């Protein structure tokens, strides 16, 4: 492992397959759609794609309910399509990362079907968490655990004669039974799955729900320390996975670890475990200079101690898009408090999202982009109830609006939905206002200040200027973040008043500078208005 390993400073694009581009007109994005749009991604300037799960799945949780880990969902294509896609991406200099979902599978997975058929006490059931119920007749679930998607975390089975049987554990939807990671077969199986994909040329793995895999075998009630979040024994799994990954050159293991405690998070980055983890404290942080500075500082600190590269992420398929978050009164985010009842100022949110993009792309380490953020898409909050798909919305009976609003298919071209996404009916409806946000509209020469143009330029400059440069904080007034990366200053103004920029050449600005109403990008000198960022070359080369 060298300090120049690609994943240490990559720009990684999260591609949510069913919403990216549809190649066959069924309204669901697919691998043919991705292959046709690879030149778009190469031109955007990203280094790698992370694909949301592409395996066969009944899609009770948008593919995070995997029925077969070694194949491709027929709605997306075939294994041969995936092989071709991996090769074509490589030819364009783009690496591929797949999503591995080890906490649970689909209830249609052959192991779970076999477990249901084999009955209680069978070795087949040992790969999951089957338990008798409590109370008279076993009518009560084995313990009080709640599903992360709402409702109890246990569902009762029915025996072949129609009588109620044992219960099984699912931390997410009932269609997502949890694996029992104490089973050597489960461990063996996932190590084989990693090899299967590494052998096919994938460059990395994003590990879904990475902190939840192991459970307290006594299955105690949920009061006190969590019996399933971030247990010490989960790390044995990642040590074994690292041994597998290290047999291949340049592969990366990326953990989806939602933990507020930096010290606990850092444990996943130990030398013989994962290479990187997502930085959710940064994503959840409000648009506030002091709070952002604190999160950035603590991120840098604990990653330096772990000799791991920091990562930066503003949006993904589980959270409200940041254009909307930053346009609300409360600009912070929490998975357990999605709130679509607040008014959203989209102009303000977009201005801040542009500024945040330059902040994110100037920070040292890897940056994650979620498809559509380069177009400035917002959270679609008004999807009709009957079209909503997210189990969170269904299981909370709408109390939690869920995640569909961040998963709406991309607008590519044209003036009407489906905006070139499909020739059919998109699986979620697109707002008609997105006609101004299509790739086509934002690529027009008359739109040099579009969000897409900003991302293209920022990614190019990032690659050329920032890859290896150290970061140093610069003195700045209250409400302003300023730091240097190898002679380029990144200044972000979160205060309500304009601030003076350092002298130098303005490489890029997220919006017009005061005194130059024409174009932020080409402006030079002057004042940086509120909610705006700029990259300024302060040391001539
Ligand atoms: C992760 C995924 C999310 C999914 C959940 C269960 O958090 O990002 O989309 O619903 O795991 O697999």
Coordinates of C-alpha atoms and ligand atoms in Angstrom, one line a residue:
X1 CA 0.0 0.0 0.0
X2 CA 1.5 3.3 -1.0
X3 CA 0.6 6.8 -0.2
X4 CA -0.3 7.4 -3.8
X5 CA -2.8 4.5 -3.9
X6 CA -5.7 5.7 -6.1
X7 CA -8.4 5.4 -3.5
X8 CA -6.5 7.9 -1.2
X9 CA -7.5 10.9 -3.3
X10 CA -10.1 9.6 -5.7
X11 CA -13.4 11.3 -6.7
X12 CA -15.9 8.5 -6.5
X13 CA -19.3 8.8 -8.1
X14 CA -22.2 6.9 -6.5
X15 CA -24.2 5.5 -9.3
X16 CA -27.7 4.4 -8.2
X17 CA -28.3 1.9 -11.0
X18 CA -32.1 2.0 -11.3
X19 CA -32.1 5.8 -11.6
X20 CA -29.1 6.5 -13.8
X21 CA -30.1 5.6 -17.3
X22 CA -32.5 3.1 -18.8
X23 CA -31.3 1.2 -21.9
X24 CA -34.3 -0.9 -22.6
X25 CA -37.4 1.2 -22.0
X26 CA -38.8 -0.5 -19.0
X27 CA -38.5 2.6 -16.8
X28 CA -35.7 1.1 -14.7
X29 CA -32.1 2.1 -15.2
X30 CA -29.7 -0.7 -16.2
X31 CA -26.2 -1.6 -17.2
X32 CA -26.8 -0.9 -20.9
X33 CA -27.8 2.6 -19.8
X34 CA -24.7 3.0 -17.8
X35 CA -22.5 1.8 -20.6
X36 CA -24.0 4.2 -23.0
X37 CA -23.3 7.1 -20.6
X38 CA -19.7 6.2 -19.6
X39 CA -18.3 9.0 -21.8
X40 CA -20.4 11.4 -19.7
X41 CA -18.8 10.2 -16.5
X42 CA -15.3 10.2 -18.1
X43 CA -15.9 13.8 -19.2
X44 CA -17.2 14.7 -15.7
X45 CA -13.8 13.8 -14.4
X46 CA -14.4 11.2 -11.8
X47 CA -12.0 8.4 -10.9
X48 CA -14.3 5.6 -9.9
X49 CA -17.9 4.5 -9.8
X50 CA -19.6 2.9 -6.8
X51 CA -22.6 0.9 -8.1
X52 CA -25.6 0.5 -5.8
X53 CA -26.5 -3.3 -5.6
X54 CA -26.9 -4.8 -9.0
X55 CA -27.7 -8.3 -8.0
X56 CA -31.0 -10.3 -8.5
X57 CA -33.4 -8.9 -6.0
X58 CA -37.1 -8.8 -5.4
X59 CA -36.4 -5.1 -4.5
X60 CA -38.2 -4.9 -1.3
X61 CA -35.4 -2.5 -0.3
X62 CA -34.3 -1.2 -3.7
X63 CA -31.8 -4.1 -4.2
X64 CA -30.4 -4.1 -0.7
X65 CA -32.3 -7.4 -0.4
X66 CA -29.9 -9.6 -2.4
X67 CA -31.2 -13.0 -3.7
X68 CA -27.9 -14.0 -5.4
X69 CA -24.6 -12.3 -4.7
X70 CA -22.9 -13.8 -7.8
X71 CA -25.2 -12.6 -10.6
X72 CA -26.9 -9.5 -12.1
X73 CA -30.5 -8.6 -11.8
X74 CA -32.2 -9.5 -15.1
X75 CA -33.8 -6.0 -15.0
X76 CA -30.3 -4.6 -15.1
X77 CA -28.6 -7.0 -17.6
X78 CA -26.3 -10.0 -17.3
X79 CA -23.0 -10.9 -15.8
X80 CA -21.5 -10.5 -19.3
X81 CA -22.9 -6.9 -19.3
X82 CA -21.2 -6.3 -16.0
X83 CA -17.9 -7.7 -17.3
X84 CA -18.1 -5.5 -20.4
X85 CA -19.0 -2.5 -18.2
X86 CA -16.0 -3.0 -15.9
X87 CA -13.7 -3.3 -18.9
X88 CA -15.1 -0.3 -20.7
X89 CA -14.8 1.8 -17.5
X90 CA -11.2 0.7 -17.1
X91 CA -10.5 1.7 -20.7
X92 CA -11.7 5.2 -19.8
X93 CA -9.6 5.3 -16.7
X94 CA -12.6 4.7 -14.3
X95 CA -12.4 2.1 -11.6
X96 CA -15.4 0.2 -10.3
X97 CA -16.6 -0.4 -6.8
X98 CA -19.5 -2.7 -6.0
X99 CA -21.9 -2.7 -3.1
X100 CA -21.7 -5.9 -0.9
X101 CA -24.6 -6.4 1.6
X102 CA -23.4 -8.7 4.3
X103 CA -25.7 -8.0 7.2
X104 CA -28.8 -9.6 5.5
X105 CA -30.0 -11.1 2.3
X106 CA -33.3 -11.3 0.6
X107 CA -35.9 -13.7 1.9
X108 CA -35.7 -15.2 -1.6
X109 CA -32.1 -16.1 -1.2
X110 CA -31.7 -19.9 -1.5
X111 CA -30.2 -20.2 2.0
X112 CA -33.2 -18.5 3.6
X113 CA -35.6 -20.6 1.6
X114 CA -33.7 -23.7 2.6
X115 CA -33.8 -22.5 6.3
X116 CA -37.6 -22.1 6.1
X117 CA -38.0 -25.5 4.6
X118 CA -35.6 -27.3 7.0
X119 CA -37.4 -26.3 10.2
X120 CA -36.3 -25.5 13.7
X121 CA -32.9 -26.7 15.0
X122 CA -31.6 -27.4 11.5
X123 CA -28.1 -26.5 10.3
X124 CA -29.8 -24.4 7.6
X125 CA -31.4 -22.2 10.2
X126 CA -28.0 -21.7 11.9
X127 CA -27.0 -19.3 9.1
X128 CA -29.7 -16.9 10.3
X129 CA -31.3 -15.9 13.6
X130 CA -34.3 -18.2 14.2
X131 CA -35.7 -18.3 17.7
X132 CA -38.9 -19.5 19.4
X133 CA -41.2 -16.7 20.5
X134 CA -41.9 -15.8 24.1
X135 CA -45.1 -16.0 26.1
X136 CA -47.9 -18.5 25.8
X137 CA -47.8 -20.2 22.4
X138 CA -44.7 -18.2 21.5
X139 CA -46.8 -15.4 20.3
X140 CA -44.4 -12.7 21.4
X141 CA -41.1 -11.9 19.5
X142 CA -37.9 -13.3 21.1
X143 CA -36.9 -9.8 22.3
X144 CA -37.8 -6.1 22.1
X145 CA -35.5 -5.2 19.2
X146 CA -37.0 -2.7 16.7
X147 CA -36.4 -2.7 12.9
X148 CA -34.4 0.3 11.7
X149 CA -37.2 0.7 9.1
X150 CA -39.9 0.7 11.8
X151 CA -41.9 -2.0 13.5
X152 CA -40.5 -5.1 15.3
X153 CA -37.2 -6.6 14.2
X154 CA -38.7 -10.1 14.3
X155 CA -41.2 -11.8 12.0
X156 CA -42.9 -15.1 12.7
X157 CA -42.7 -18.0 10.3
X158 CA -45.4 -20.4 9.4
X159 CA -44.7 -24.1 9.4
X160 CA -45.8 -26.3 6.4
X161 CA -48.9 -27.4 8.3
X162 CA -50.0 -23.7 8.6
X163 CA -49.3 -23.3 12.3
X164 CA -47.2 -20.4 13.5
X165 CA -43.5 -21.4 13.9
X166 CA -40.3 -19.7 15.0
X167 CA -39.4 -16.1 14.6
X168 CA -36.5 -14.7 12.6
X169 CA -34.5 -11.5 13.0
X170 CA -34.3 -8.7 10.5
X171 CA -32.8 -5.4 11.5
X172 CA -34.3 -3.9 8.4
X173 CA -37.4 -5.1 6.5
X174 CA -39.0 -8.6 7.0
X175 CA -37.8 -9.4 3.5
X176 CA -34.2 -8.9 4.7
X177 CA -33.3 -11.7 7.2
X178 CA -30.1 -11.1 9.1
X179 CA -27.2 -13.5 8.6
X180 CA -25.7 -15.1 11.7
X181 CA -22.1 -14.1 11.4
X182 CA -21.2 -16.7 14.1
X183 CA -21.7 -19.3 11.4
X184 CA -18.4 -20.3 9.6
X185 CA -20.4 -20.9 6.5
X186 CA -21.6 -17.3 6.3
X187 CA -18.0 -16.1 6.8
X188 CA -16.7 -18.5 4.1
X189 CA -19.4 -17.5 1.7
X190 CA -18.7 -13.8 1.8
X191 CA -15.0 -14.3 1.4
X192 CA -15.8 -16.3 -1.7
X193 CA -18.1 -13.6 -2.9
X194 CA -15.3 -11.0 -2.5
X195 CA -13.0 -13.2 -4.6
X196 CA -15.7 -13.8 -7.2
X197 CA -15.9 -10.0 -7.9
X198 CA -12.2 -9.2 -7.4
X199 CA -11.5 -11.9 -10.0
X200 CA -13.9 -10.1 -12.4
X201 CA -11.8 -7.0 -12.1
X202 CA -13.8 -4.8 -9.6
X203 CA -11.5 -2.4 -7.8
X204 CA -13.3 -2.1 -4.5
X205 CA -16.2 -3.0 -2.3
X206 CA -18.6 -0.7 -0.4
X207 CA -19.7 -2.6 2.7
X208 CA -23.3 -2.0 3.5
X209 CA -24.3 -1.5 7.2
X210 CA -20.8 -2.5 8.1
X211 CA -21.1 -2.0 11.9
X212 CA -24.2 -4.2 12.4
X213 CA -23.1 -7.7 11.3
X214 CA -22.4 -9.4 14.7
X215 CA -25.0 -9.7 17.4
X216 CA -24.8 -10.5 21.1
X217 CA -25.6 -14.2 20.9
X218 CA -27.7 -13.9 24.1
X219 CA -30.0 -11.6 22.2
X220 CA -30.6 -9.4 25.3
X221 CA -33.3 -6.7 25.4
X222 CA -32.2 -3.5 23.8
X223 CA -31.7 -1.3 26.9
X224 CA -28.0 -0.5 27.6
X225 CA -25.3 -0.8 25.1
X226 CA -26.5 -1.8 21.6
X227 CA -26.5 -5.6 21.3
X228 CA -25.7 -5.3 17.6
X229 CA -24.1 -2.0 16.7
X230 CA -20.3 -1.8 16.5
X231 CA -19.5 -4.9 18.6
X232 CA -15.9 -5.6 19.1
X233 CA -16.2 -9.0 17.3
X234 CA -17.2 -7.4 14.0
X235 CA -13.6 -6.5 13.4
X236 CA -12.6 -10.1 13.0
X237 CA -14.7 -10.2 9.9
X238 CA -12.9 -7.2 8.3
X239 CA -9.5 -8.6 9.2
X240 CA -10.4 -11.7 7.2
X241 CA -11.7 -9.5 4.3
X242 CA -8.6 -7.5 4.3
X243 CA -6.5 -10.7 3.9
X244 CA -8.7 -11.5 0.9
X245 CA -8.4 -8.0 -0.6
X246 CA -4.6 -7.9 -0.1
X247 CA -4.2 -10.8 -2.4
X248 CA -5.2 -8.5 -5.2
X249 CA -3.4 -5.3 -6.3
X250 CA -4.9 -1.9 -5.4
X251 CA -8.3 -3.1 -4.1
X252 CA -10.2 -1.0 -1.6
X253 CA -12.6 -1.9 1.2
X254 CA -15.0 1.0 2.2
X255 CA -17.2 0.8 5.2
X256 CA -20.7 2.2 5.6
X257 CA -20.3 2.9 9.3
X258 CA -22.8 5.3 10.9
X259 CA -21.1 6.0 14.2
X260 CA -21.0 9.4 15.9
X261 CA -17.9 8.5 17.9
X262 CA -14.6 9.2 16.0
X263 CA -12.6 6.9 18.2
X264 CA -14.9 4.0 17.5
X265 CA -15.0 4.8 13.8
X266 CA -11.2 4.9 13.7
X267 CA -11.1 1.2 14.8
X268 CA -12.4 0.2 11.4
X269 CA -9.4 1.8 9.8
X270 CA -6.8 -0.2 11.7
X271 CA -3.9 -1.3 9.4
X272 CA -5.4 -4.8 8.9
X273 CA -9.0 -3.8 8.4
X274 CA -10.8 -1.4 6.1
X275 CA -9.1 1.1 3.9
X276 CA -11.6 3.9 4.3
X277 CA -15.0 4.7 5.8
X278 CA -17.7 7.2 4.8
X279 CA -17.6 10.5 6.7
X280 CA -21.2 10.8 7.8
X281 CA -20.5 13.5 10.5
X282 CA -19.5 15.8 7.7
X283 CA -22.7 15.0 5.7
X284 CA -24.9 15.6 8.8
X285 CA -23.1 18.8 9.8
X286 CA -25.2 22.0 9.5
X287 CA -24.1 24.8 7.2
X288 CA -22.2 26.6 9.9
X289 CA -18.5 27.5 9.8
X290 CA -17.6 26.6 13.4
X291 CA -19.4 23.3 13.2
X292 CA -17.9 22.4 9.8
X293 CA -14.4 23.4 11.0
X294 CA -14.8 21.2 14.1
X295 CA -16.0 18.2 12.0
X296 CA -13.2 18.7 9.4
X297 CA -10.6 19.0 12.2
X298 CA -11.7 15.9 14.0
X299 CA -11.9 14.0 10.7
X300 CA -8.3 15.0 9.8
X301 CA -7.1 14.1 13.2
X302 CA -8.4 10.6 13.6
X303 CA -7.6 9.7 10.0
X304 CA -4.0 10.9 10.5
X305 CA -3.7 8.8 13.6
X306 CA -5.0 5.8 11.6
X307 CA -2.8 6.6 8.6
X308 CA -6.0 6.4 6.5
X309 CA -7.2 9.0 4.0
X310 CA -10.2 11.0 5.1
X311 CA -13.4 10.9 2.9
X312 CA -15.9 13.6 2.3
X313 CA -19.5 13.1 1.3
X314 CA -22.5 15.4 1.1
X315 CA -25.3 13.2 -0.3
X316 CA -26.2 9.6 -1.0
X317 CA -29.3 7.4 -1.7
X318 CA -30.3 7.3 2.0
X319 CA -30.3 11.0 2.8
X320 CA -32.1 14.2 1.7
X321 CA -30.3 15.8 -1.2
X322 CA -28.1 18.6 0.1
X323 CA -29.5 21.3 -2.2
X324 CA -32.7 20.9 -0.1
X325 CA -31.0 20.4 3.2
X326 CA -29.0 23.6 2.8
X327 CA -32.2 25.5 1.8
X328 CA -34.0 24.8 5.1
X329 CA -33.9 26.6 8.4
X330 CA -32.3 23.6 10.0
X331 CA -29.5 22.6 7.7
X332 CA -28.3 19.6 9.7
X333 CA -29.4 16.0 8.9
X334 CA -30.1 12.9 10.9
X335 CA -31.3 9.5 9.6
X336 CA -33.8 9.4 12.4
X337 CA -35.3 12.9 11.7
X338 CA -36.0 13.3 8.1
X339 CA -38.4 16.2 7.9
X340 CA -40.1 17.3 4.7
X341 CA -42.4 19.7 6.4
X342 CA -39.9 22.5 6.5
X343 CA -40.0 25.2 3.8
X344 CA -37.1 24.9 1.4
X345 CA -35.4 27.9 -0.3
X346 CA -34.0 26.2 -3.4
X347 CA -32.0 29.2 -4.6
X348 CA -30.3 29.5 -1.2
X349 CA -29.8 25.7 -1.1
X350 CA -28.3 25.7 -4.5
X351 CA -25.9 28.6 -3.8
X352 CA -24.7 26.8 -0.7
X353 CA -24.5 23.4 -2.5
X354 CA -22.2 25.1 -5.0
X355 CA -20.1 26.5 -2.2
X356 CA -20.0 23.1 -0.4
X357 CA -18.9 21.4 -3.6
X358 CA -15.8 23.5 -3.8
X359 CA -15.2 22.9 0.0
X360 CA -15.6 19.2 -0.4
X361 CA -13.4 18.9 -3.5
X362 CA -10.6 20.9 -1.9
X363 CA -10.3 18.8 1.2
X364 CA -7.6 16.2 1.3
X365 CA -8.6 12.6 0.8
X366 CA -11.3 11.0 -1.3
X367 CA -14.5 12.8 -2.3
X368 CA -17.8 11.0 -2.9
X369 CA -20.4 12.5 -5.3
X370 CA -24.0 11.1 -5.5
X371 CA -25.4 11.0 -9.0
X372 CA -27.4 14.1 -9.7
X373 CA -25.7 16.4 -7.3
X374 CA -23.5 17.5 -10.3
X375 CA -26.8 18.7 -11.8
X376 CA -28.0 20.4 -8.6
X377 CA -31.0 18.1 -8.2
X378 CA -33.1 18.7 -5.1
X379 CA -35.0 16.3 -2.9
X380 CA -38.3 15.5 -4.5
X381 CA -40.7 15.9 -1.5
X382 CA -44.0 15.6 -3.3
X383 CA -44.0 12.1 -4.7
X384 CA -47.5 10.8 -4.6
X385 CA -48.0 8.3 -1.8
X386 CA -49.2 5.6 -4.1
X387 CA -45.9 5.7 -6.1
X388 CA -43.6 5.6 -3.1
X389 CA -41.4 2.5 -2.9
X390 CA -39.3 3.0 0.2
X391 CA -40.0 0.4 3.0
X392 CA -39.2 3.2 5.5
X393 CA -42.2 5.2 4.3
X394 CA -44.5 2.1 4.3
X395 CA -43.3 0.7 7.7
X396 CA -43.6 4.1 9.5
X397 CA -47.0 4.7 7.7
X398 CA -45.6 7.9 6.3
X399 CA -44.4 9.3 9.6
X400 CA -40.9 9.2 8.0
X401 CA -41.0 10.4 4.4
X402 CA -38.3 7.9 3.5
X403 CA -35.6 8.1 0.7
X404 CA -37.5 8.0 -2.6
X405 CA -37.1 11.7 -3.0
X406 CA -33.3 11.3 -3.4
X407 CA -33.7 8.4 -5.9
X408 CA -35.7 10.0 -8.7
X409 CA -34.3 9.2 -12.1
X410 CA -31.8 11.6 -13.7
X411 CA -32.8 14.2 -16.3
X412 CA -30.6 13.8 -19.3
X413 CA -32.2 15.8 -22.1
X414 CA -35.4 17.3 -23.6
X415 CA -38.0 19.5 -22.1
X416 CA -40.4 17.0 -20.6
X417 CA -40.2 14.0 -18.3
X418 CA -38.8 11.4 -18.7
X419 CA -36.0 13.7 -19.9
X420 CA -34.1 11.1 -21.9
X421 CA -33.9 8.7 -18.9
X422 CA -36.0 6.1 -20.5
X423 CA -38.3 5.7 -23.5
X424 CA -40.9 4.3 -21.1
X425 CA -42.3 5.5 -17.8
X426 CA -39.7 6.2 -15.1
X427 CA -40.1 4.1 -12.0
X428 CA -40.5 7.3 -10.0
X429 CA -41.8 10.5 -11.5
X430 CA -39.5 13.4 -12.2
X431 CA -40.4 17.1 -11.5
X432 CA -41.2 19.0 -14.7
X433 CA -39.0 21.8 -13.4
X434 CA -36.0 19.6 -14.0
X435 CA -36.1 20.7 -17.6
X436 CA -33.6 23.4 -16.6
X437 CA -31.4 20.9 -14.9
X438 CA -30.9 18.3 -17.6
X439 CA -27.4 17.3 -18.7
X440 CA -28.2 18.7 -22.1
X441 CA -29.4 22.1 -20.7
X442 CA -26.4 22.4 -18.4
X443 CA -23.9 21.5 -21.0
X444 CA -25.0 24.3 -23.4
X445 CA -22.4 26.9 -24.1
X446 CA -24.8 29.5 -23.0
X447 CA -24.6 28.0 -19.5
X448 CA -21.0 28.3 -18.4
X449 CA -22.1 28.9 -14.8
X450 CA -24.3 25.8 -14.5
X451 CA -23.8 23.3 -11.6
X452 CA -22.6 20.7 -14.1
X453 CA -20.0 23.1 -15.5
X454 CA -18.8 23.9 -12.0
X455 CA -18.4 20.2 -11.2
X456 CA -16.5 19.6 -14.4
X457 CA -14.1 22.4 -13.8
X458 CA -13.7 21.7 -10.1
X459 CA -12.9 18.0 -10.7
X460 CA -10.3 18.9 -13.3
X461 CA -8.6 21.5 -11.1
X462 CA -8.8 19.1 -8.1
X463 CA -7.0 16.4 -10.0
X464 CA -4.3 18.8 -11.2
X465 CA -3.8 20.8 -8.1
X466 CA -4.7 19.0 -5.0
X467 CA -3.9 15.3 -5.3
X468 CA -0.8 15.2 -3.1
X469 CA -0.8 18.7 -1.5
X470 CA -0.9 19.0 2.3
X471 CA -3.7 21.1 3.9
X472 CA -3.1 24.1 6.3
X473 CA -5.7 26.2 7.9
X474 CA -5.4 29.9 7.1
X475 CA -6.4 32.7 9.4
X476 CA -10.0 33.8 8.6
X477 CA -12.7 36.0 10.1
X478 CA -15.6 34.4 12.0
X479 CA -18.0 32.5 9.7
X480 CA -15.3 31.9 7.1
X481 CA -13.3 28.7 6.4
X482 CA -10.0 29.1 4.7
X483 CA -7.2 26.7 4.1
X484 CA -4.3 26.2 1.7
X485 CA -3.6 23.2 -0.5
X486 CA -0.2 23.5 -2.1
X487 CA -0.4 27.2 -2.9
X488 CA -4.1 27.3 -3.7
X489 CA -6.4 28.8 -1.0
X490 CA -9.9 27.5 -0.6
X491 CA -12.1 30.2 1.0
X492 CA -15.7 29.5 2.0
X493 CA -17.9 32.3 3.2
X494 CA -20.7 31.1 5.6
X495 CA -21.0 34.5 7.2
X496 CA -23.8 37.0 6.3
X497 CA -21.3 39.6 4.9
X498 CA -18.9 39.6 2.0
X499 CA -15.2 38.9 2.8
X500 CA -12.1 39.9 1.1
X501 CA -10.3 37.2 -0.9
X502 CA -6.5 36.7 -0.7
X503 CA -4.5 38.2 -3.5
X504 CA -3.9 35.8 -6.4
X505 CA -5.4 34.2 -9.4
X506 CA -9.0 33.0 -9.0
X507 CA -9.1 29.5 -10.4
X508 CA -12.8 28.9 -9.7
X509 CA -15.6 30.5 -7.7
X510 CA -18.9 28.9 -6.9
X511 CA -20.8 32.1 -7.7
X512 CA -20.4 35.7 -8.9
X513 CA -18.0 37.7 -6.8
X514 CA -19.1 41.2 -5.6
X515 CA -18.3 43.7 -8.2
X516 CA -18.4 41.2 -11.0
X517 CA -22.0 40.3 -11.8
X518 CA -21.1 38.5 -15.0
X519 CA -19.6 35.2 -14.1
X520 CA -18.0 33.9 -10.9
X521 CA -15.8 31.6 -12.8
X522 CA -14.0 34.2 -14.7
X523 CA -14.0 36.9 -12.1
X524 CA -10.8 38.1 -10.5
X525 CA -10.1 39.8 -7.2
X526 CA -12.8 41.3 -5.1
X527 CA -15.1 40.2 -2.4
X528 CA -16.5 36.8 -1.8
X529 CA -20.3 37.1 -1.1
X530 CA -22.1 35.0 1.6
X531 CA -22.6 31.3 0.8
X532 CA -19.9 31.4 -1.9
X533 CA -16.5 29.7 -2.2
X534 CA -13.4 30.4 -4.2
X535 CA -10.2 28.7 -5.1
X536 CA -7.4 31.2 -5.3
X537 CA -3.8 30.5 -6.4
X538 CA -1.9 32.6 -4.0
X539 CA 1.6 31.3 -4.9
X540 CA 2.6 31.7 -8.5
X541 CA 4.1 28.6 -10.1
Ligands
LIG1 C1 -27.6 0.7 4.0 C2 -28.1 1.2 2.6 C3 -29.5 1.4 2.6 C4 -30.2 0.1 2.9 C5 -29.7 -0.4 4.3 C6 -30.1 -1.9 4.4 O1 -27.8 1.7 4.9 O2 -27.3 2.3 2.2 O3 -30.0 2.0 1.4 O4 -31.6 0.3 3.0 O5 -28.3 -0.4 4.4 O6 -29.4 -2.7 3.5

